[in-house]
Amino acid sequence: MATPTPEFRPTHVVPPDGLPAWESPDVARPTDPLDALLPVELRDRRGDWAYVACSNGWSAWVDGRLLVSVPQTPPAPGAPMARTADPRPLLARAEESLSRYRRAAQDLAEGRSDGEGFRQRTRGLRVGMVVDGESVWLYDAEHERWVFCDGARLSTYAAEAGPGAAAPVSASGEAETPERFRVAGGEGPEPTWVVPPDGPEPTRVVPPEGPEPTRLVAPEPTRAITVAGPDEPSGGGASGDAGR
């Protein structure tokens, strides 16, 4: 994909470990990797992907999150000061996320909230920060990467995964922002859903089986029956009348 680049102006530098490259924004089409600290010029972006050109005319697609920005020319006298990748917005988001977690944890510890309420309030929160003197590493949840800050500007330190799929091109010819990079109401990636673990079916209390209960039956009442003796006539007369 070598093309003439008569007005090559580097905008970024390849990281010290080099950078994998692809012929197109598709991980199934790799090409020769770019050398470490190679100056490149950013020509196009599609989501995580970046199309860069080199001074010798070579061009390729790379993971744009890992490119190191080259400082631009200082502003002219009288022009407003500008910063490259101002770290303050990301610091503010990290501070707010940490405050939300601290408030939720405090309410849980003091009995003003239960476990379910704590999970609801912290769902979707993602924050990471390491401070070492003048250096700070921040987790950028919006772009799923770690960035390094020396106090003046941010640069990508590491990305969670490889570049995502190229963004679809709109009718105007511009690449649309992928859904996971769109920020709506400060929401980040889809929150983790807490699902209770599978277990055996709860025990059901069933009365124990046994013999049929005893039923009380009243006995049949006794009936008095007159029995005739041997000397008594069958007619029921007295025995003294027989010799008369």
mmCIF file of C-alpha atoms in Angstrom:
data_model
loop_
_atom_site.group_PDB
_atom_site.id
_atom_site.type_symbol
_atom_site.label_atom_id
_atom_site.label_comp_id
_atom_site.label_asym_id
_atom_site.label_seq_id
_atom_site.Cartn_x
_atom_site.Cartn_y
_atom_site.Cartn_z
ATOM 1 C CA MET A 1 0.000 0.000 0.000
ATOM 2 C CA ALA A 2 2.919 2.339 -0.608
ATOM 3 C CA THR A 3 1.790 5.768 -1.846
ATOM 4 C CA PRO A 4 3.718 9.021 -2.316
ATOM 5 C CA THR A 5 3.668 11.296 0.699
ATOM 6 C CA PRO A 6 5.387 14.516 -0.454
ATOM 7 C CA GLU A 7 4.225 16.549 2.540
ATOM 8 C CA PHE A 8 4.816 14.033 5.298
ATOM 9 C CA ARG A 9 4.236 15.620 8.726
ATOM 10 C CA PRO A 10 4.467 13.174 11.628
ATOM 11 C CA THR A 11 1.650 13.463 14.135
ATOM 12 C CA HIS A 12 2.455 10.382 16.234
ATOM 13 C CA VAL A 13 5.248 7.974 17.093
ATOM 14 C CA VAL A 14 5.077 4.184 17.341
ATOM 15 C CA PRO A 15 5.459 2.986 20.971
ATOM 16 C CA PRO A 16 8.858 1.648 22.148
ATOM 17 C CA ASP A 17 7.719 -1.982 21.709
ATOM 18 C CA GLY A 18 6.683 -1.527 18.084
ATOM 19 C CA LEU A 19 3.158 -1.902 16.759
ATOM 20 C CA PRO A 20 1.302 -4.646 14.846
ATOM 21 C CA ALA A 21 -0.185 -3.503 11.548
ATOM 22 C CA TRP A 22 -2.941 -4.654 9.200
ATOM 23 C CA GLU A 23 -3.717 -4.100 5.509
ATOM 24 C CA SER A 24 -7.267 -3.046 6.370
ATOM 25 C CA PRO A 25 -9.247 -2.478 9.581
ATOM 26 C CA ASP A 26 -9.630 -6.233 9.980
ATOM 27 C CA VAL A 27 -7.572 -8.420 12.331
ATOM 28 C CA ALA A 28 -7.728 -11.223 9.738
ATOM 29 C CA ARG A 29 -5.444 -9.274 7.367
ATOM 30 C CA PRO A 30 -2.120 -8.629 9.173
ATOM 31 C CA THR A 31 0.923 -7.086 7.529
ATOM 32 C CA ASP A 32 4.479 -6.207 8.559
ATOM 33 C CA PRO A 33 4.617 -4.568 12.022
ATOM 34 C CA LEU A 34 5.885 -1.010 12.451
ATOM 35 C CA ASP A 35 9.271 -0.416 14.039
ATOM 36 C CA ALA A 36 9.607 1.068 17.497
ATOM 37 C CA LEU A 37 9.618 4.879 17.732
ATOM 38 C CA LEU A 38 8.824 5.221 14.017
ATOM 39 C CA PRO A 39 7.279 8.630 13.186
ATOM 40 C CA VAL A 40 3.922 8.282 11.436
ATOM 41 C CA GLU A 41 1.225 10.598 10.171
ATOM 42 C CA LEU A 42 -2.359 9.913 11.150
ATOM 43 C CA ARG A 43 -4.601 9.985 8.070
ATOM 44 C CA ASP A 44 -7.877 8.428 9.194
ATOM 45 C CA ARG A 45 -9.657 6.945 12.217
ATOM 46 C CA ARG A 46 -12.396 4.319 12.488
ATOM 47 C CA GLY A 47 -13.159 3.483 16.088
ATOM 48 C CA ASP A 48 -9.989 1.984 17.601
ATOM 49 C CA TRP A 49 -8.378 1.732 14.179
ATOM 50 C CA ALA A 50 -6.008 4.362 12.799
ATOM 51 C CA TYR A 51 -4.712 4.658 9.241
ATOM 52 C CA VAL A 52 -1.132 5.936 9.338
ATOM 53 C CA ALA A 53 1.481 6.786 6.730
ATOM 54 C CA CYS A 54 5.259 6.595 7.073
ATOM 55 C CA SER A 55 7.908 8.866 5.606
ATOM 56 C CA ASN A 56 8.846 6.264 2.954
ATOM 57 C CA GLY A 57 5.289 6.061 1.624
ATOM 58 C CA TRP A 58 4.305 2.891 3.476
ATOM 59 C CA SER A 59 0.832 3.008 5.049
ATOM 60 C CA ALA A 60 -1.132 0.602 7.198
ATOM 61 C CA TRP A 61 -3.900 0.283 9.769
ATOM 62 C CA VAL A 62 -2.894 0.088 13.439
ATOM 63 C CA ASP A 63 -4.435 0.260 16.897
ATOM 64 C CA GLY A 64 -4.756 4.022 17.186
ATOM 65 C CA ARG A 65 -5.099 3.896 20.971
ATOM 66 C CA LEU A 66 -1.427 2.939 21.288
ATOM 67 C CA LEU A 67 0.056 5.720 19.173
ATOM 68 C CA VAL A 68 2.089 8.331 21.068
ATOM 69 C CA SER A 69 1.181 11.910 20.160
ATOM 70 C CA VAL A 70 3.894 14.220 18.889
ATOM 71 C CA PRO A 71 3.822 17.674 20.551
ATOM 72 C CA GLN A 72 2.486 20.278 18.180
ATOM 73 C CA THR A 73 3.947 23.679 17.439
ATOM 74 C CA PRO A 74 3.404 26.130 20.314
ATOM 75 C CA PRO A 75 0.529 28.569 19.746
ATOM 76 C CA ALA A 76 1.300 31.924 18.226
ATOM 77 C CA PRO A 77 1.579 34.928 20.536
ATOM 78 C CA GLY A 78 -1.840 36.103 21.623
ATOM 79 C CA ALA A 79 -3.527 32.804 20.806
ATOM 80 C CA PRO A 80 -5.221 30.878 23.642
ATOM 81 C CA MET A 81 -3.174 28.183 25.315
ATOM 82 C CA ALA A 82 -4.012 24.668 24.143
ATOM 83 C CA ARG A 83 -3.317 21.293 25.701
ATOM 84 C CA THR A 84 -2.862 17.939 24.073
ATOM 85 C CA ALA A 85 -5.113 15.357 25.734
ATOM 86 C CA ASP A 86 -5.919 17.503 28.769
ATOM 87 C CA PRO A 87 -5.916 15.108 31.774
ATOM 88 C CA ARG A 88 -8.358 17.162 33.888
ATOM 89 C CA PRO A 89 -11.651 15.766 32.492
ATOM 90 C CA LEU A 90 -10.502 12.191 33.090
ATOM 91 C CA LEU A 91 -9.280 13.092 36.578
ATOM 92 C CA ALA A 92 -12.682 14.630 37.346
ATOM 93 C CA ARG A 93 -14.520 11.501 36.151
ATOM 94 C CA ALA A 94 -12.271 9.282 38.273
ATOM 95 C CA GLU A 95 -12.863 11.489 41.310
ATOM 96 C CA GLU A 96 -16.649 11.427 40.839
ATOM 97 C CA SER A 97 -16.744 7.628 40.411
ATOM 98 C CA LEU A 98 -14.629 7.156 43.533
ATOM 99 C CA SER A 99 -16.891 9.518 45.515
ATOM 100 C CA ARG A 100 -19.986 7.595 44.431
ATOM 101 C CA TYR A 101 -18.448 4.321 45.566
ATOM 102 C CA ARG A 102 -17.304 5.828 48.873
ATOM 103 C CA ARG A 103 -20.799 7.177 49.638
ATOM 104 C CA ALA A 104 -22.422 3.835 48.800
ATOM 105 C CA ALA A 105 -19.901 1.925 50.952
ATOM 106 C CA GLN A 106 -20.424 4.312 53.870
ATOM 107 C CA ASP A 107 -24.216 3.914 53.751
ATOM 108 C CA LEU A 108 -23.802 0.143 53.681
ATOM 109 C CA ALA A 109 -21.411 0.151 56.658
ATOM 110 C CA GLU A 110 -23.692 2.418 58.723
ATOM 111 C CA GLY A 111 -26.846 0.434 58.022
ATOM 112 C CA ARG A 112 -28.576 3.000 55.787
ATOM 113 C CA SER A 113 -28.471 0.577 52.852
ATOM 114 C CA ASP A 114 -28.545 -3.166 52.341
ATOM 115 C CA GLY A 115 -26.531 -5.377 50.030
ATOM 116 C CA GLU A 116 -28.974 -5.072 47.140
ATOM 117 C CA GLY A 117 -29.049 -1.278 47.410
ATOM 118 C CA PHE A 118 -25.236 -1.214 47.445
ATOM 119 C CA ARG A 119 -25.100 -3.297 44.262
ATOM 120 C CA GLN A 120 -27.615 -1.048 42.531
ATOM 121 C CA ARG A 121 -25.692 2.135 43.410
ATOM 122 C CA THR A 122 -22.296 0.788 42.335
ATOM 123 C CA ARG A 123 -23.437 -1.037 39.210
ATOM 124 C CA GLY A 124 -21.452 0.105 36.177
ATOM 125 C CA LEU A 125 -18.784 2.023 38.121
ATOM 126 C CA ARG A 126 -15.277 1.531 36.722
ATOM 127 C CA VAL A 127 -12.323 3.544 38.002
ATOM 128 C CA GLY A 128 -8.582 2.983 38.274
ATOM 129 C CA MET A 129 -5.763 5.275 39.380
ATOM 130 C CA VAL A 130 -2.120 4.885 40.385
ATOM 131 C CA VAL A 131 -0.251 7.980 41.594
ATOM 132 C CA ASP A 132 3.540 7.972 41.966
ATOM 133 C CA GLY A 133 4.883 11.464 42.568
ATOM 134 C CA GLU A 134 4.388 13.546 39.441
ATOM 135 C CA SER A 135 3.289 10.518 37.410
ATOM 136 C CA VAL A 136 -0.238 9.121 37.345
ATOM 137 C CA TRP A 137 -1.864 6.215 35.544
ATOM 138 C CA LEU A 138 -5.612 6.529 34.939
ATOM 139 C CA TYR A 139 -8.137 4.037 33.596
ATOM 140 C CA ASP A 140 -10.196 5.513 30.742
ATOM 141 C CA ALA A 141 -13.426 3.479 30.927
ATOM 142 C CA GLU A 142 -14.888 5.205 27.856
ATOM 143 C CA HIS A 143 -12.133 3.879 25.586
ATOM 144 C CA GLU A 144 -11.168 0.812 27.669
ATOM 145 C CA ARG A 145 -7.513 1.711 28.089
ATOM 146 C CA TRP A 146 -4.932 2.842 30.656
ATOM 147 C CA VAL A 147 -3.348 6.239 30.068
ATOM 148 C CA PHE A 148 -0.215 7.811 31.500
ATOM 149 C CA CYS A 149 -0.039 11.440 32.595
ATOM 150 C CA ASP A 150 3.027 13.486 33.496
ATOM 151 C CA GLY A 151 0.896 16.384 34.746
ATOM 152 C CA ALA A 152 0.576 18.142 31.398
ATOM 153 C CA ARG A 153 -0.880 15.636 28.946
ATOM 154 C CA LEU A 154 -2.151 12.088 28.543
ATOM 155 C CA SER A 155 -0.741 9.289 26.428
ATOM 156 C CA THR A 156 -2.015 5.745 26.052
ATOM 157 C CA TYR A 157 -0.178 3.283 28.256
ATOM 158 C CA ALA A 158 -2.031 0.023 27.482
ATOM 159 C CA ALA A 159 -5.315 -1.094 25.938
ATOM 160 C CA GLU A 160 -7.546 -3.837 27.347
ATOM 161 C CA ALA A 161 -8.019 -5.659 24.032
ATOM 162 C CA GLY A 162 -7.180 -5.394 20.349
ATOM 163 C CA PRO A 163 -8.798 -2.783 18.115
ATOM 164 C CA GLY A 164 -12.521 -3.199 17.678
ATOM 165 C CA ALA A 165 -14.432 -3.481 14.436
ATOM 166 C CA ALA A 166 -14.247 -0.522 12.097
ATOM 167 C CA ALA A 167 -17.070 1.921 12.568
ATOM 168 C CA PRO A 168 -19.735 1.915 9.824
ATOM 169 C CA VAL A 169 -19.618 4.816 7.385
ATOM 170 C CA SER A 170 -22.640 7.111 7.376
ATOM 171 C CA ALA A 171 -24.360 8.519 4.327
ATOM 172 C CA SER A 172 -22.207 11.646 4.603
ATOM 173 C CA GLY A 173 -19.072 9.529 4.264
ATOM 174 C CA GLU A 174 -17.941 9.996 7.867
ATOM 175 C CA ALA A 175 -17.262 7.058 10.163
ATOM 176 C CA GLU A 176 -19.915 6.700 12.825
ATOM 177 C CA THR A 177 -18.889 6.399 16.461
ATOM 178 C CA PRO A 178 -19.243 2.787 17.687
ATOM 179 C CA GLU A 179 -22.019 2.203 20.182
ATOM 180 C CA ARG A 180 -19.587 1.414 23.031
ATOM 181 C CA PHE A 181 -17.899 4.824 22.549
ATOM 182 C CA ARG A 182 -21.096 6.855 22.744
ATOM 183 C CA VAL A 183 -21.601 8.496 26.100
ATOM 184 C CA ALA A 184 -25.212 8.983 27.158
ATOM 185 C CA GLY A 185 -25.805 10.499 30.555
ATOM 186 C CA GLY A 186 -22.348 9.495 31.737
ATOM 187 C CA GLU A 187 -23.032 5.809 31.294
ATOM 188 C CA GLY A 188 -20.133 3.498 30.575
ATOM 189 C CA PRO A 189 -20.020 -0.090 29.385
ATOM 190 C CA GLU A 190 -22.965 -2.284 30.105
ATOM 191 C CA PRO A 191 -23.068 -2.992 33.857
ATOM 192 C CA THR A 192 -22.483 -6.404 35.276
ATOM 193 C CA TRP A 193 -25.717 -8.149 36.229
ATOM 194 C CA VAL A 194 -25.702 -10.049 39.532
ATOM 195 C CA VAL A 195 -27.415 -13.413 39.058
ATOM 196 C CA PRO A 196 -28.010 -15.670 42.068
ATOM 197 C CA PRO A 197 -26.100 -18.952 41.774
ATOM 198 C CA ASP A 198 -27.956 -22.017 40.650
ATOM 199 C CA GLY A 199 -28.798 -24.440 43.396
ATOM 200 C CA PRO A 200 -31.157 -27.263 44.217
ATOM 201 C CA GLU A 201 -34.843 -26.610 44.260
ATOM 202 C CA PRO A 202 -35.881 -25.226 47.658
ATOM 203 C CA THR A 203 -37.164 -27.809 50.110
ATOM 204 C CA ARG A 204 -40.905 -28.045 50.296
ATOM 205 C CA VAL A 205 -42.486 -29.147 53.559
ATOM 206 C CA VAL A 206 -44.840 -32.066 52.909
ATOM 207 C CA PRO A 207 -46.748 -33.756 55.739
ATOM 208 C CA PRO A 208 -45.299 -37.240 56.342
ATOM 209 C CA GLU A 209 -47.264 -40.093 54.934
ATOM 210 C CA GLY A 210 -48.778 -42.561 57.445
ATOM 211 C CA PRO A 211 -51.721 -44.924 58.000
ATOM 212 C CA GLU A 212 -55.195 -43.624 57.624
ATOM 213 C CA PRO A 213 -56.279 -41.942 60.870
ATOM 214 C CA THR A 214 -58.361 -44.040 63.254
ATOM 215 C CA ARG A 215 -62.042 -43.357 62.981
ATOM 216 C CA LEU A 216 -64.196 -43.809 66.090
ATOM 217 C CA VAL A 217 -67.312 -45.918 65.372
ATOM 218 C CA ALA A 218 -69.948 -46.271 68.093
ATOM 219 C CA PRO A 219 -70.926 -49.954 68.761
ATOM 220 C CA GLU A 220 -74.436 -51.129 67.832
ATOM 221 C CA PRO A 221 -76.752 -50.915 70.931
ATOM 222 C CA THR A 222 -77.557 -54.240 72.764
ATOM 223 C CA ARG A 223 -81.073 -55.599 72.144
ATOM 224 C CA ALA A 224 -82.750 -57.736 74.914
ATOM 225 C CA ILE A 225 -84.208 -61.044 73.618
ATOM 226 C CA THR A 226 -86.343 -63.435 75.845
ATOM 227 C CA VAL A 227 -85.110 -67.057 75.667
ATOM 228 C CA ALA A 228 -87.685 -69.927 76.371
ATOM 229 C CA GLY A 229 -86.602 -72.591 78.920
ATOM 230 C CA PRO A 230 -86.906 -76.465 78.436
ATOM 231 C CA ASP A 231 -90.099 -76.895 80.529
ATOM 232 C CA GLU A 232 -91.705 -73.748 79.226
ATOM 233 C CA PRO A 233 -94.228 -74.186 76.457
ATOM 234 C CA SER A 234 -93.480 -72.559 73.228
ATOM 235 C CA GLY A 235 -96.492 -70.395 73.740
ATOM 236 C CA GLY A 236 -94.791 -68.744 76.611
ATOM 237 C CA GLY A 237 -97.059 -70.030 79.468
ATOM 238 C CA ALA A 238 -95.868 -70.825 83.001
ATOM 239 C CA SER A 239 -94.392 -74.324 83.713
ATOM 240 C CA GLY A 240 -96.889 -74.973 86.580
ATOM 241 C CA ASP A 241 -99.826 -75.061 84.224
ATOM 242 C CA ALA A 242 -98.512 -78.040 82.213
ATOM 243 C CA GLY A 243 -99.933 -80.800 84.600
ATOM 244 C CA ARG A 244 -103.263 -79.198 84.971
#
